[in-house]
Coordinates of C-alpha atoms and ligand atoms in Angstrom, one line a residue:
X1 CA 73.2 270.5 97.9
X2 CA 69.7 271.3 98.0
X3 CA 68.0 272.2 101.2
X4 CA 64.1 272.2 101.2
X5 CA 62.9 273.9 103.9
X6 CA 59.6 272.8 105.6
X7 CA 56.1 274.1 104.0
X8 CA 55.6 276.2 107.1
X9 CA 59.1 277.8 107.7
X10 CA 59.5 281.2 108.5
X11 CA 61.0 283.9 106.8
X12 CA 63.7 284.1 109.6
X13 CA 64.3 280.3 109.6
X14 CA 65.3 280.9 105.9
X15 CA 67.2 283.8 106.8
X16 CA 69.2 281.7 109.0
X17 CA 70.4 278.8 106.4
X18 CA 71.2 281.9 104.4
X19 CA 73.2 283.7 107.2
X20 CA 74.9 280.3 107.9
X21 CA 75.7 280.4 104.0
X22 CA 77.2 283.2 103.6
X23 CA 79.1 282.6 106.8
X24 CA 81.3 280.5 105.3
X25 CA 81.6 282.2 102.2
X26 CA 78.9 280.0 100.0
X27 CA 76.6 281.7 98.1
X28 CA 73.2 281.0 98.7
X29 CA 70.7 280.6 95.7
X30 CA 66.9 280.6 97.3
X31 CA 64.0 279.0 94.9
X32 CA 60.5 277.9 95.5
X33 CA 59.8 274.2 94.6
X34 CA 56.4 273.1 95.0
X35 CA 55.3 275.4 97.0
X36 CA 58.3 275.9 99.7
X37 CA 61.2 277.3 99.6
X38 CA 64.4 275.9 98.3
X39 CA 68.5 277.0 99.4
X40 CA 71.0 275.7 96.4
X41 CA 74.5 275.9 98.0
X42 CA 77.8 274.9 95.7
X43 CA 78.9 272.5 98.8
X44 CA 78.9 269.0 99.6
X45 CA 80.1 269.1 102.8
X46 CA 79.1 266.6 105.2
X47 CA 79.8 268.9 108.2
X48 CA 77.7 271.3 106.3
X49 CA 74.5 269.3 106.2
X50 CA 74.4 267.9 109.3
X51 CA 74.3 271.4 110.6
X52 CA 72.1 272.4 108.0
X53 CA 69.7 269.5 108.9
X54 CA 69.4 270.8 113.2
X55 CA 68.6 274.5 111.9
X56 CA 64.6 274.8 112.8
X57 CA 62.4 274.5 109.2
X58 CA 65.1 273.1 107.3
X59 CA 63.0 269.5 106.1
X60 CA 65.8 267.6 104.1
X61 CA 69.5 267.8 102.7
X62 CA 69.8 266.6 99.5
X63 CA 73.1 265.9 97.6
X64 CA 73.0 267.0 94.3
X65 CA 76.0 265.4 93.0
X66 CA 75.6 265.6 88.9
X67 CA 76.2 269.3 89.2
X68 CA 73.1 270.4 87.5
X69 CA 71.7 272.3 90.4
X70 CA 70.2 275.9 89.4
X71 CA 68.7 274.9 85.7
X72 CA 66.9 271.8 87.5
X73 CA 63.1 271.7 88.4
X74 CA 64.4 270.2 91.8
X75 CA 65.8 273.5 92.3
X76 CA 62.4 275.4 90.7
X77 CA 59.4 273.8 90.2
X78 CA 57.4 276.0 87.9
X79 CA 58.3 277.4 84.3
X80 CA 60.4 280.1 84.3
X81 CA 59.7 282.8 82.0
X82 CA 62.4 285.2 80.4
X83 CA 61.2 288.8 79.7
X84 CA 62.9 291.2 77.0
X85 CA 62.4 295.1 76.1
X86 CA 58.9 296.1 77.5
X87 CA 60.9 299.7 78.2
X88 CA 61.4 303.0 75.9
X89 CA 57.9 302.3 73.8
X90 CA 59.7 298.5 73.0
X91 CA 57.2 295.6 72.6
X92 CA 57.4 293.0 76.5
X93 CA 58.6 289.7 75.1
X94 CA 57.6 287.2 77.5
X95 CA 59.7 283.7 76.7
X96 CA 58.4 280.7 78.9
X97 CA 55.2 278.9 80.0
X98 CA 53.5 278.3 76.9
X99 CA 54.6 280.8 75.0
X100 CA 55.2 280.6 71.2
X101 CA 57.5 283.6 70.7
X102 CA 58.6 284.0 67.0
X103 CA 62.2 285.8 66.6
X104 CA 62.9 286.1 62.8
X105 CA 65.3 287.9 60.7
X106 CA 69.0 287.3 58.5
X107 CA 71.7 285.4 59.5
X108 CA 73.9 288.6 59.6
X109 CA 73.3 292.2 58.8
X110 CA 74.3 293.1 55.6
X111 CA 73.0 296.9 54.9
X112 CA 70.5 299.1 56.2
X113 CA 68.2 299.0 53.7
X114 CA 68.0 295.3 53.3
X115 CA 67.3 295.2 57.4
X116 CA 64.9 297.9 57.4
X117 CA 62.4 296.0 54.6
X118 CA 63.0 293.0 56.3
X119 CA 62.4 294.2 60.2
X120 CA 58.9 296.1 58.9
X121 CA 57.8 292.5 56.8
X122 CA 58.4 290.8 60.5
X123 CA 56.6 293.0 62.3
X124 CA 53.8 292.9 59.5
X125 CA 53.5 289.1 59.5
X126 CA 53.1 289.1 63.2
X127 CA 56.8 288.4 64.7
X128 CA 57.6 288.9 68.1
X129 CA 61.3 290.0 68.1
X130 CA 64.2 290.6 65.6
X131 CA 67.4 288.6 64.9
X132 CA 70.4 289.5 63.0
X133 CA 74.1 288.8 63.4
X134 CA 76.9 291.4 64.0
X135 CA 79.7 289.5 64.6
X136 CA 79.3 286.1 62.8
X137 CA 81.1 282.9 63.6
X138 CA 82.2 281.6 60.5
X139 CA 84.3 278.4 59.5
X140 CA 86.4 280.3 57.3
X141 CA 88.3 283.4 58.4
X142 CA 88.3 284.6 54.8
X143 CA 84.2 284.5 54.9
X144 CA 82.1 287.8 55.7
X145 CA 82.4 288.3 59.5
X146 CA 79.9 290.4 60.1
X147 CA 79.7 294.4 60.5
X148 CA 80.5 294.4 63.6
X149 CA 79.3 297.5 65.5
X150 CA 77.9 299.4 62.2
X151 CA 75.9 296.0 62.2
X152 CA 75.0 296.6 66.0
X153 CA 73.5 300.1 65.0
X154 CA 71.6 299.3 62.4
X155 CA 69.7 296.6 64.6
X156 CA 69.1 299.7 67.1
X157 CA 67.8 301.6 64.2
X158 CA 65.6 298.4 63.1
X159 CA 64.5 298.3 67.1
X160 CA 63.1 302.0 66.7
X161 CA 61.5 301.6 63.2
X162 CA 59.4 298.3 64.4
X163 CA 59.1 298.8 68.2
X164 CA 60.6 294.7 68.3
X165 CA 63.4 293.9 70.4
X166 CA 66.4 292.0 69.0
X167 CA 68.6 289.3 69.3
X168 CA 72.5 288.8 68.5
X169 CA 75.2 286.8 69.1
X170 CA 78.1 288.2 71.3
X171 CA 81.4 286.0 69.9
X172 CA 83.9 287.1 72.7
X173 CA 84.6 288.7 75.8
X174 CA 86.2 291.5 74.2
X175 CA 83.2 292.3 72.3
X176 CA 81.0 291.9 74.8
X177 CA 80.6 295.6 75.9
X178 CA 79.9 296.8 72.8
X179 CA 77.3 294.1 72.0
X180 CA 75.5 294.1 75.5
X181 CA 75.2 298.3 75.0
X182 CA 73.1 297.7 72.1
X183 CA 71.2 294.1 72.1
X184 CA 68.0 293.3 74.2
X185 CA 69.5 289.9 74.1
X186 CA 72.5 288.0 74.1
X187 CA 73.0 285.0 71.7
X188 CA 76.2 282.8 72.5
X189 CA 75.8 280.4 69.7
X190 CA 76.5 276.6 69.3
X191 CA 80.3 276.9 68.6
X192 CA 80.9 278.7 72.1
X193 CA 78.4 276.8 74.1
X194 CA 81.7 275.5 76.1
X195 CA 83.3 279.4 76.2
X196 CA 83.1 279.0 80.3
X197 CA 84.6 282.7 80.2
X198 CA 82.3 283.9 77.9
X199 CA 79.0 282.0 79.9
X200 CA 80.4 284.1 83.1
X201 CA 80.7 287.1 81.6
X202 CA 77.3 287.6 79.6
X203 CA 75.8 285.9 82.7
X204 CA 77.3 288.9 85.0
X205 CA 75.7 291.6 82.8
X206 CA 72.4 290.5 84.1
X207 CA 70.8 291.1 80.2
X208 CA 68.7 288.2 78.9
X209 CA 70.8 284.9 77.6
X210 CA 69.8 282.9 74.7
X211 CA 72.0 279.7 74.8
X212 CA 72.1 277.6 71.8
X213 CA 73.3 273.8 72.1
X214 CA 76.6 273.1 70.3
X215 CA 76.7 270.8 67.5
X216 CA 78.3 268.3 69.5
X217 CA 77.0 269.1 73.0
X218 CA 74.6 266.6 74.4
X219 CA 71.8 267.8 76.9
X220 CA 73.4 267.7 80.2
X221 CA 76.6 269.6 79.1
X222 CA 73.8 272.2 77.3
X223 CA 72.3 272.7 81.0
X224 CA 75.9 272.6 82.5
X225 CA 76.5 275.4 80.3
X226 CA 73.2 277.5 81.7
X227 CA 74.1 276.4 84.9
X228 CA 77.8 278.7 84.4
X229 CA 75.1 281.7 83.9
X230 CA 72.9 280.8 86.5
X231 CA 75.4 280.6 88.7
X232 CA 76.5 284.3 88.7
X233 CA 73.1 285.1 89.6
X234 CA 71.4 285.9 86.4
X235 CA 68.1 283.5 85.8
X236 CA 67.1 285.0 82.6
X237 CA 68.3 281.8 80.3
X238 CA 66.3 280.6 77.5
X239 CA 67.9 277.5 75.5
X240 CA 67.7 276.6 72.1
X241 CA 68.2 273.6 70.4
X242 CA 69.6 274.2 66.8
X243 CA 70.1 270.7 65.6
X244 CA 73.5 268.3 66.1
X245 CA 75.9 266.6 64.1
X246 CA 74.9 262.9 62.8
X247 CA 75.8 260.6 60.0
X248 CA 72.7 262.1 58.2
X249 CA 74.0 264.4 55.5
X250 CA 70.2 265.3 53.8
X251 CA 70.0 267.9 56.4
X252 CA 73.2 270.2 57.9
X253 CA 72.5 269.2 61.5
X254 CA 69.7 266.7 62.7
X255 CA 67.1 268.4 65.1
X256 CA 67.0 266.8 67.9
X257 CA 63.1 267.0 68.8
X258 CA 63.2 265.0 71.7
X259 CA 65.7 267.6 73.6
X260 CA 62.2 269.6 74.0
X261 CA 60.1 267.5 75.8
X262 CA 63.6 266.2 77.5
X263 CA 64.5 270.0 78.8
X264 CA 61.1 270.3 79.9
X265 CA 61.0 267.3 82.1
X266 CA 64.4 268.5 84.0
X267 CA 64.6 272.5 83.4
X268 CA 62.6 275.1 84.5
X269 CA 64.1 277.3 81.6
X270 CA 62.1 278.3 78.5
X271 CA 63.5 276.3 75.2
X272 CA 63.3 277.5 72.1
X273 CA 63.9 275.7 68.6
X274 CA 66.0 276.9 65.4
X275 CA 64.6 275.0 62.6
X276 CA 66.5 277.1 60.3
X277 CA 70.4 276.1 61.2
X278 CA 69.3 272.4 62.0
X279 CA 67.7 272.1 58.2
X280 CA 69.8 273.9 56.1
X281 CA 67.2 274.2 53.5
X282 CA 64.5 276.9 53.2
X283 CA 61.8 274.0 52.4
X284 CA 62.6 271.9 55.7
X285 CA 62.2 275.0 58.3
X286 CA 58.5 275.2 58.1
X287 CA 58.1 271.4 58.8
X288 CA 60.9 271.5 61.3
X289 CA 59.0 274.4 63.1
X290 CA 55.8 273.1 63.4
X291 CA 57.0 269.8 64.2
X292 CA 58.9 271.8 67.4
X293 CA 55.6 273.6 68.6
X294 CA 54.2 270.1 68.8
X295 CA 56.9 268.9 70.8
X296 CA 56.0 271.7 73.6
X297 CA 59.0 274.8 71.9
X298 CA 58.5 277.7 73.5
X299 CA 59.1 279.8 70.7
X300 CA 61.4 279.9 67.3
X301 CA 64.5 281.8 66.0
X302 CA 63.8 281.7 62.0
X303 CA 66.3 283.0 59.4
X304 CA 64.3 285.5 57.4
X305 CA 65.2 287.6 54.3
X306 CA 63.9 289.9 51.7
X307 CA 65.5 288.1 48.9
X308 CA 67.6 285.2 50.8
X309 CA 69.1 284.2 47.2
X310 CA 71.4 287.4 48.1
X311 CA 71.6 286.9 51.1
X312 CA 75.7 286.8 53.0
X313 CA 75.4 284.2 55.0
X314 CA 73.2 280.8 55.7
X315 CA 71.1 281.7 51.9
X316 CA 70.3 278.0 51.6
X317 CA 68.4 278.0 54.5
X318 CA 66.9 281.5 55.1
X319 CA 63.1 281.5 54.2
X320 CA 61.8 285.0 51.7
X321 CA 60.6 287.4 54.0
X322 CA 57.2 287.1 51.4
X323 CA 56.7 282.9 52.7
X324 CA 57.1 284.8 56.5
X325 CA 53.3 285.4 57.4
X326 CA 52.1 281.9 56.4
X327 CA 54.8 279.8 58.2
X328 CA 53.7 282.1 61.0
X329 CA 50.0 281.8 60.7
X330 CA 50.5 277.8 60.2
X331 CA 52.8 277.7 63.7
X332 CA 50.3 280.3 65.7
X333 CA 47.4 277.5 64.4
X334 CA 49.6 274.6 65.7
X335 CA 50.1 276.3 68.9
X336 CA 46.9 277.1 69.6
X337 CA 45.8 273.1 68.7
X338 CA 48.8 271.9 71.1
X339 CA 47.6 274.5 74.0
X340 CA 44.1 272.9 73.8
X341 CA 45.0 269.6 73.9
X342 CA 47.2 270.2 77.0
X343 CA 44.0 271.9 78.5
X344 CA 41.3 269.1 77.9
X345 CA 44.4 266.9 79.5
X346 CA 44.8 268.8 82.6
X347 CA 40.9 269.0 82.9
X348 CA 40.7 265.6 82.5
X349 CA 43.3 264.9 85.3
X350 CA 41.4 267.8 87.2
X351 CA 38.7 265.9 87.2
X352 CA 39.5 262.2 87.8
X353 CA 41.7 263.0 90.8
X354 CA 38.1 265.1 91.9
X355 CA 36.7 261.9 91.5
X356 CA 39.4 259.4 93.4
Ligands
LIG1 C1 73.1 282.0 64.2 O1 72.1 281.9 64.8 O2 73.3 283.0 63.4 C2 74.2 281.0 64.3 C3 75.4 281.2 63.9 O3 73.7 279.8 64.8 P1 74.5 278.6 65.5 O4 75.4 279.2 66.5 O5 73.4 277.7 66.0 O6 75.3 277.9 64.4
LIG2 MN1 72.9 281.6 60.2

């Protein structure tokens, strides 16, 4: 249930929902909505809200029965942003509220060298933050799986040369001590989207979560999924939409554009786009990009490589690290248009309601 407290509550009134909360063992998640504040509690219970309801400043009691209670802009009104690094000399990556954060690097870490060039050509061109898989989730179990930690040390060592924070997926609990000593960020990718152990787990290391949909997930079981993180406390979520399976076999996954604008209407939590895994060819992820920072993205994960013909994994659809600073300038340009337009709108709306 939700309970909205009244615009002019006290501290102490909310202090006593929260008191009654933990009382009886719930844990209490407080928000603002709109500008008051907001209790989430895991209950339904009838007995519950009709004490909830006599408690002095408490307004309403609303079911939320779907489930989707933390991710939902019932539960938070305004945009949540997601910060990574900003400590030891690292670059403040601010995800959320139009920004148009631009992560780029290989599908997996191959060698040092390779990284290296490729980390500098990001920063170069203007990226925000560094990708790069350790351990890789492939179909096959005879395919390259990754380095592993040597991969995980070599992303430090790219970290330190550039000054960007990175990005990697984490593919099991097991791993996940390892992985979260190292990474600025957590990836769980599409194919453990549904790992409920592994969502509670990354979620109770308190590190930044990026959450990519699965293949076959649709939007409410993606912000089920945030909801396992959010749940343990940890608000720093950013979802990505990496395309899902169709009948349409020109592309390896179909991006689904409208889950932008959809997310945006019912999360608070930033939403980034992978044009890269949805197209599956390096000619489609720069249309694909710009196409999701019109539809409102918050930022991109692009595969990027110094000579992606060599590349491990993913070469089909990793973009030459030498194409990089165009793409980038052509989706800063789009950004910037798109940030406009939504200004002359709200002024626009600014002034007619001045008018009414
Ligand atoms: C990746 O980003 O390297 C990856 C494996 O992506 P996905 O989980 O979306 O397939
Ligand atoms: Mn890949």
């Amino acid at each position: 249930m939700l309970i909205l407290m009244n615009f002019r509550a006290t501290l102490k009134q909310t202090g006593e929902v929260l008191a009654l909360s933990e009382s009886l063992n719930l844990r209490p998640y407080l928000s603002q909505s709109q500008g008051r504040r907001v209790v989430a509690l895991t209950s339904e219970d009838a007995m519950l809200t009709a004490r909830l309801k006599e408690l002095p400043g408490v307004d309403e009691v609303r079911p939320l029965g779907s489930g989707i209670k933390l991710t939902s802009r019932h539960f938070r009104s305004d945009d949540g942003v997601v910060v990574i690094g900003g400590e030891r000399g690292l670059r403040r990556v601010s995800i959320g509220h139009e920004s148009m954060v631009v992560i780029a690097g290989p599908c997996s870490v191959e060698d040092r060298e390779t990284l290296l060039a490729g980390a500098h050509a990001i920063r170069e061109a203007g990226g925000d933050m560094l990708r790069g898989g350790a351990f890789k989730p492939r179909t096959s179990p005879y395919m390259f799986q990754g380095l592993g930690v040597k991969g995980l040390e070599l992303l430090a060592e790219a970290r330190q040369a550039t000054g960007l924070p990175f990005v990697t997926e984490v593919l099991s609990v097991d791993d996940l001590p390892a992985v979260a000593e190292y990474a600025d960020m957590l990836q769980i990718g599409a194919r453990s989207m549904q790992n409920f152990a592994l969502l509670r787990a990354v979620g109770e290391t308190g590190r930044p979560i990026l959450l990519k949909r699965g293949m076959m997930a649709t939007i409410d079981e993606l912000l089920m999924s945030a909801e396992y993180i959010l749940a343990t406390g940890n608000e720093s979520v950013v979802l990505c939409e990496r395309g899902i399976r169709t009948f349409e076999t020109s592309t390896r996954n179909t991006l689904d554009v409208a889950a932008v604008p959809v997310l945006r209407q019912r999360t608070h939590l930033p939403i980034i786009v992978d044009p890269s895994h949805a197209a599956g060819h390096r000619d489609l992820v720069a249309p694909l990009a710009l196409a999701a920072v019109a539809a409102g993205a918050d930022g991109l994960l692009i595969e990027v490589h110094p000579d992606p013909d060599r590349a491990a994994t993913d070469a089909q659809q990793t973009i030459p690290t030498k194409d990089f600073a165009e793409i980038l300038r052509k989706i800063r340009s789009v950004h910037k248009s798109v940030r406009s337009c939504e200004a002359t709108n709200r002024e626009k709306y600014e002034d007619d309601l001045e008018q009414q």
